[in-house]
Amino acid sequence: METPAIPMPKDDRERQILDRITYIRDQLLLLKRDRTKYIRSQDVMVLYEQVVEEVKKLNEVRKGEEDKRENRLDRVLESCFQLLSLFFMTIGRTTEVPAAYALTSTIKRLLDHLTEAGLFSAKDLSSISNTLSNLDSILKNPNSAHSPYMVELLSKRVELCKTSLANLKKKLGQWEEPLPTIHEKLISILRSMSLASTKAKFHESEVQKLQVQLKEIDESRVDGNFVDADGRVPVGSDEASELLDRCLRWSNIVLDRKGAIPENFRAKYEVLIGIRNELEKVSLTQAWSLRETDLYDFQRELDKIDESRVDGNWLDEDGKPAELYVQRTLLYLVRRSYGYIYYLMISSEPVSEALLPIYNQLQTLKRCLLEVKESGGVSTVRELYPYSMKLHSIDNMRVDGKFMVGNDIPEGQGNVSELLAECFELSYDLRNEVEE
């Protein structure tokens, strides 16, 4: 974002807009860093409206100059949209247009990487396809009160992602049975080997077990080809065989290197390992520890590392490209980290962070009550007392039917109230079963 390769705007009007946008971006960063209080909708909306106002002015300035080269203003504006998008997730407005911006950025990265590597399975595309459909419905919502510019901008981004996704699906659709299953298995093994080589302690036996699976798949071939139940060579057999050979070669390289990264790429590797491990940790404790705006720093760091590649590879200080093992290992870590960011974004709850502690408690209560119900219920009403007491204590927190934080009414009231009602209903059903 700070790279001098991105020029300053030449137009004085654009320079003035850049100054104002930079100020708004700095305000967003300050708001993001403040952990002393939860993020309020009104604070976010004021800054969002200021950005939209500046965008209107920029569109007037650039009217008829659609092909204009990107300058510093575009980059700072992109940062603002990215931050605002994550803020909308944090305040629980996940189904509104601005929340889609950060998600489309991450999806675009994932699709570009899948296209570049040519290594992906139907599972990879399925989730992205569903997410893009959801974003489509948000953008086409006739009740959207957001700026037409934002809707148009995001619609173009979604369409771009859809085109990329369609090209990837087309490649997979060419394979005949039983190759899709074999292909998915090979992709899974390849990634498992890359994971094994990036663990804190390298376990040779882990890779050897995966190598055994590869040899079993290799032995299922007939005269070097995969065949179907009728003994016919299906379409895509050559590509699958090529992927299998690639996996076997990679297993030998991983076993030979044992996770050792040369010193000239060690610093970059450590940064990526740190990002991957941190995101993995957050994904395990997400409901209790994630503030979506924190993802901005991870994304920014990853984007910088990813964009520093030259012809798809990284160069050391002497301008020498990374060898195959290093390149693939670093790429695996970059892609894995983007994958975690995507997962955390689509898992964002439509509830303000101020209500998340209550919402998470109710989620846990609901899971417990469902498990009790599925395991045969309770034998006495007394067993339900702990659940009932907790539910009533949460219910008593409401003021005029609303969960308040100070004088504020945080976003997500409907979702929390609905979850509370579901818990009461489950408790009521269990009580009735005992009494009957």
JSON list of N, CA, C and O in Angstrom, two decimals, residues 247-268:
[
{"chain": "A", "resi": 247, "resn": "CYS", "atom": "N", "xyz": [2.87, -35.94, -7.49]},
{"chain": "A", "resi": 247, "resn": "CYS", "atom": "CA", "xyz": [2.74, -36.21, -6.05]},
{"chain": "A", "resi": 247, "resn": "CYS", "atom": "C", "xyz": [3.88, -37.11, -5.56]},
{"chain": "A", "resi": 247, "resn": "CYS", "atom": "O", "xyz": [4.43, -36.89, -4.47]},
{"chain": "A", "resi": 248, "resn": "LEU", "atom": "N", "xyz": [4.22, -38.13, -6.35]},
{"chain": "A", "resi": 248, "resn": "LEU", "atom": "CA", "xyz": [5.30, -39.05, -5.97]},
{"chain": "A", "resi": 248, "resn": "LEU", "atom": "C", "xyz": [6.64, -38.32, -5.90]},
{"chain": "A", "resi": 248, "resn": "LEU", "atom": "O", "xyz": [7.43, -38.52, -4.97]},
{"chain": "A", "resi": 249, "resn": "ARG", "atom": "N", "xyz": [6.87, -37.44, -6.89]},
{"chain": "A", "resi": 249, "resn": "ARG", "atom": "CA", "xyz": [8.12, -36.65, -6.89]},
{"chain": "A", "resi": 249, "resn": "ARG", "atom": "C", "xyz": [8.17, -35.72, -5.68]},
{"chain": "A", "resi": 249, "resn": "ARG", "atom": "O", "xyz": [9.20, -35.59, -5.03]},
{"chain": "A", "resi": 250, "resn": "TRP", "atom": "N", "xyz": [7.02, -35.11, -5.38]},
{"chain": "A", "resi": 250, "resn": "TRP", "atom": "CA", "xyz": [6.95, -34.18, -4.25]},
{"chain": "A", "resi": 250, "resn": "TRP", "atom": "C", "xyz": [7.19, -34.91, -2.93]},
{"chain": "A", "resi": 250, "resn": "TRP", "atom": "O", "xyz": [7.86, -34.39, -2.04]},
{"chain": "A", "resi": 251, "resn": "SER", "atom": "N", "xyz": [6.68, -36.13, -2.81]},
{"chain": "A", "resi": 251, "resn": "SER", "atom": "CA", "xyz": [6.88, -36.91, -1.56]},
{"chain": "A", "resi": 251, "resn": "SER", "atom": "C", "xyz": [8.36, -37.18, -1.34]},
{"chain": "A", "resi": 251, "resn": "SER", "atom": "O", "xyz": [8.85, -37.12, -0.21]},
{"chain": "A", "resi": 252, "resn": "ASN", "atom": "N", "xyz": [9.09, -37.47, -2.43]},
{"chain": "A", "resi": 252, "resn": "ASN", "atom": "CA", "xyz": [10.54, -37.72, -2.32]},
{"chain": "A", "resi": 252, "resn": "ASN", "atom": "C", "xyz": [11.29, -36.44, -1.91]},
{"chain": "A", "resi": 252, "resn": "ASN", "atom": "O", "xyz": [12.21, -36.49, -1.09]},
{"chain": "A", "resi": 253, "resn": "ILE", "atom": "N", "xyz": [10.87, -35.31, -2.50]},
{"chain": "A", "resi": 253, "resn": "ILE", "atom": "CA", "xyz": [11.52, -34.03, -2.17]},
{"chain": "A", "resi": 253, "resn": "ILE", "atom": "C", "xyz": [11.28, -33.68, -0.70]},
{"chain": "A", "resi": 253, "resn": "ILE", "atom": "O", "xyz": [12.20, -33.27, 0.01]},
{"chain": "A", "resi": 254, "resn": "VAL", "atom": "N", "xyz": [10.02, -33.86, -0.24]},
{"chain": "A", "resi": 254, "resn": "VAL", "atom": "CA", "xyz": [9.67, -33.53, 1.15]},
{"chain": "A", "resi": 254, "resn": "VAL", "atom": "C", "xyz": [10.46, -34.40, 2.13]},
{"chain": "A", "resi": 254, "resn": "VAL", "atom": "O", "xyz": [10.99, -33.93, 3.14]},
{"chain": "A", "resi": 255, "resn": "LEU", "atom": "N", "xyz": [10.57, -35.71, 1.81]},
{"chain": "A", "resi": 255, "resn": "LEU", "atom": "CA", "xyz": [11.33, -36.62, 2.68]},
{"chain": "A", "resi": 255, "resn": "LEU", "atom": "C", "xyz": [12.82, -36.27, 2.68]},
{"chain": "A", "resi": 255, "resn": "LEU", "atom": "O", "xyz": [13.50, -36.42, 3.70]},
{"chain": "A", "resi": 256, "resn": "ASP", "atom": "N", "xyz": [13.29, -35.80, 1.55]},
{"chain": "A", "resi": 256, "resn": "ASP", "atom": "CA", "xyz": [14.70, -35.44, 1.45]},
{"chain": "A", "resi": 256, "resn": "ASP", "atom": "C", "xyz": [15.02, -34.15, 2.23]},
{"chain": "A", "resi": 256, "resn": "ASP", "atom": "O", "xyz": [16.03, -34.06, 2.92]},
{"chain": "A", "resi": 257, "resn": "ARG", "atom": "N", "xyz": [14.12, -33.16, 2.14]},
{"chain": "A", "resi": 257, "resn": "ARG", "atom": "CA", "xyz": [14.38, -31.85, 2.75]},
{"chain": "A", "resi": 257, "resn": "ARG", "atom": "C", "xyz": [14.01, -31.78, 4.23]},
{"chain": "A", "resi": 257, "resn": "ARG", "atom": "O", "xyz": [14.55, -30.97, 4.97]},
{"chain": "A", "resi": 258, "resn": "LYS", "atom": "N", "xyz": [13.04, -32.60, 4.64]},
{"chain": "A", "resi": 258, "resn": "LYS", "atom": "CA", "xyz": [12.65, -32.68, 6.07]},
{"chain": "A", "resi": 258, "resn": "LYS", "atom": "C", "xyz": [12.31, -31.30, 6.69]},
{"chain": "A", "resi": 258, "resn": "LYS", "atom": "O", "xyz": [12.64, -31.00, 7.83]},
{"chain": "A", "resi": 259, "resn": "GLY", "atom": "N", "xyz": [11.66, -30.46, 5.90]},
{"chain": "A", "resi": 259, "resn": "GLY", "atom": "CA", "xyz": [11.21, -29.16, 6.42]},
{"chain": "A", "resi": 259, "resn": "GLY", "atom": "C", "xyz": [12.28, -28.09, 6.51]},
{"chain": "A", "resi": 259, "resn": "GLY", "atom": "O", "xyz": [12.03, -27.01, 7.05]},
{"chain": "A", "resi": 260, "resn": "ALA", "atom": "N", "xyz": [13.49, -28.35, 6.00]},
{"chain": "A", "resi": 260, "resn": "ALA", "atom": "CA", "xyz": [14.59, -27.37, 6.10]},
{"chain": "A", "resi": 260, "resn": "ALA", "atom": "C", "xyz": [14.46, -26.30, 5.01]},
{"chain": "A", "resi": 260, "resn": "ALA", "atom": "O", "xyz": [14.36, -26.62, 3.83]},
{"chain": "A", "resi": 261, "resn": "ILE", "atom": "N", "xyz": [14.43, -25.05, 5.44]},
{"chain": "A", "resi": 261, "resn": "ILE", "atom": "CA", "xyz": [14.33, -23.91, 4.51]},
{"chain": "A", "resi": 261, "resn": "ILE", "atom": "C", "xyz": [15.67, -23.16, 4.53]},
{"chain": "A", "resi": 261, "resn": "ILE", "atom": "O", "xyz": [16.19, -22.85, 5.60]},
{"chain": "A", "resi": 262, "resn": "PRO", "atom": "N", "xyz": [16.25, -22.89, 3.35]},
{"chain": "A", "resi": 262, "resn": "PRO", "atom": "CA", "xyz": [17.55, -22.19, 3.31]},
{"chain": "A", "resi": 262, "resn": "PRO", "atom": "C", "xyz": [17.46, -20.80, 3.94]},
{"chain": "A", "resi": 262, "resn": "PRO", "atom": "O", "xyz": [16.39, -20.18, 3.96]},
{"chain": "A", "resi": 263, "resn": "GLU", "atom": "N", "xyz": [18.60, -20.32, 4.42]},
{"chain": "A", "resi": 263, "resn": "GLU", "atom": "CA", "xyz": [18.66, -19.07, 5.17]},
{"chain": "A", "resi": 263, "resn": "GLU", "atom": "C", "xyz": [18.14, -17.86, 4.38]},
{"chain": "A", "resi": 263, "resn": "GLU", "atom": "O", "xyz": [17.53, -16.96, 4.95]},
{"chain": "A", "resi": 264, "resn": "ASN", "atom": "N", "xyz": [18.38, -17.84, 3.06]},
{"chain": "A", "resi": 264, "resn": "ASN", "atom": "CA", "xyz": [17.99, -16.66, 2.27]},
{"chain": "A", "resi": 264, "resn": "ASN", "atom": "C", "xyz": [16.47, -16.48, 2.14]},
{"chain": "A", "resi": 264, "resn": "ASN", "atom": "O", "xyz": [15.99, -15.42, 1.74]},
{"chain": "A", "resi": 265, "resn": "PHE", "atom": "N", "xyz": [15.70, -17.53, 2.47]},
{"chain": "A", "resi": 265, "resn": "PHE", "atom": "CA", "xyz": [14.23, -17.41, 2.45]},
{"chain": "A", "resi": 265, "resn": "PHE", "atom": "C", "xyz": [13.62, -17.69, 3.82]},
{"chain": "A", "resi": 265, "resn": "PHE", "atom": "O", "xyz": [12.41, -17.79, 3.96]},
{"chain": "A", "resi": 266, "resn": "ARG", "atom": "N", "xyz": [14.49, -17.81, 4.81]},
{"chain": "A", "resi": 266, "resn": "ARG", "atom": "CA", "xyz": [14.03, -18.18, 6.15]},
{"chain": "A", "resi": 266, "resn": "ARG", "atom": "C", "xyz": [13.11, -17.11, 6.76]},
{"chain": "A", "resi": 266, "resn": "ARG", "atom": "O", "xyz": [12.09, -17.43, 7.37]},
{"chain": "A", "resi": 267, "resn": "ALA", "atom": "N", "xyz": [13.46, -15.83, 6.60]},
{"chain": "A", "resi": 267, "resn": "ALA", "atom": "CA", "xyz": [12.68, -14.74, 7.20]},
{"chain": "A", "resi": 267, "resn": "ALA", "atom": "C", "xyz": [11.24, -14.73, 6.66]},
{"chain": "A", "resi": 267, "resn": "ALA", "atom": "O", "xyz": [10.28, -14.63, 7.43]},
{"chain": "A", "resi": 268, "resn": "LYS", "atom": "N", "xyz": [11.11, -14.87, 5.34]},
{"chain": "A", "resi": 268, "resn": "LYS", "atom": "CA", "xyz": [9.78, -14.88, 4.72]},
{"chain": "A", "resi": 268, "resn": "LYS", "atom": "C", "xyz": [8.98, -16.09, 5.19]},
{"chain": "A", "resi": 268, "resn": "LYS", "atom": "O", "xyz": [7.78, -16.01, 5.48]}
]
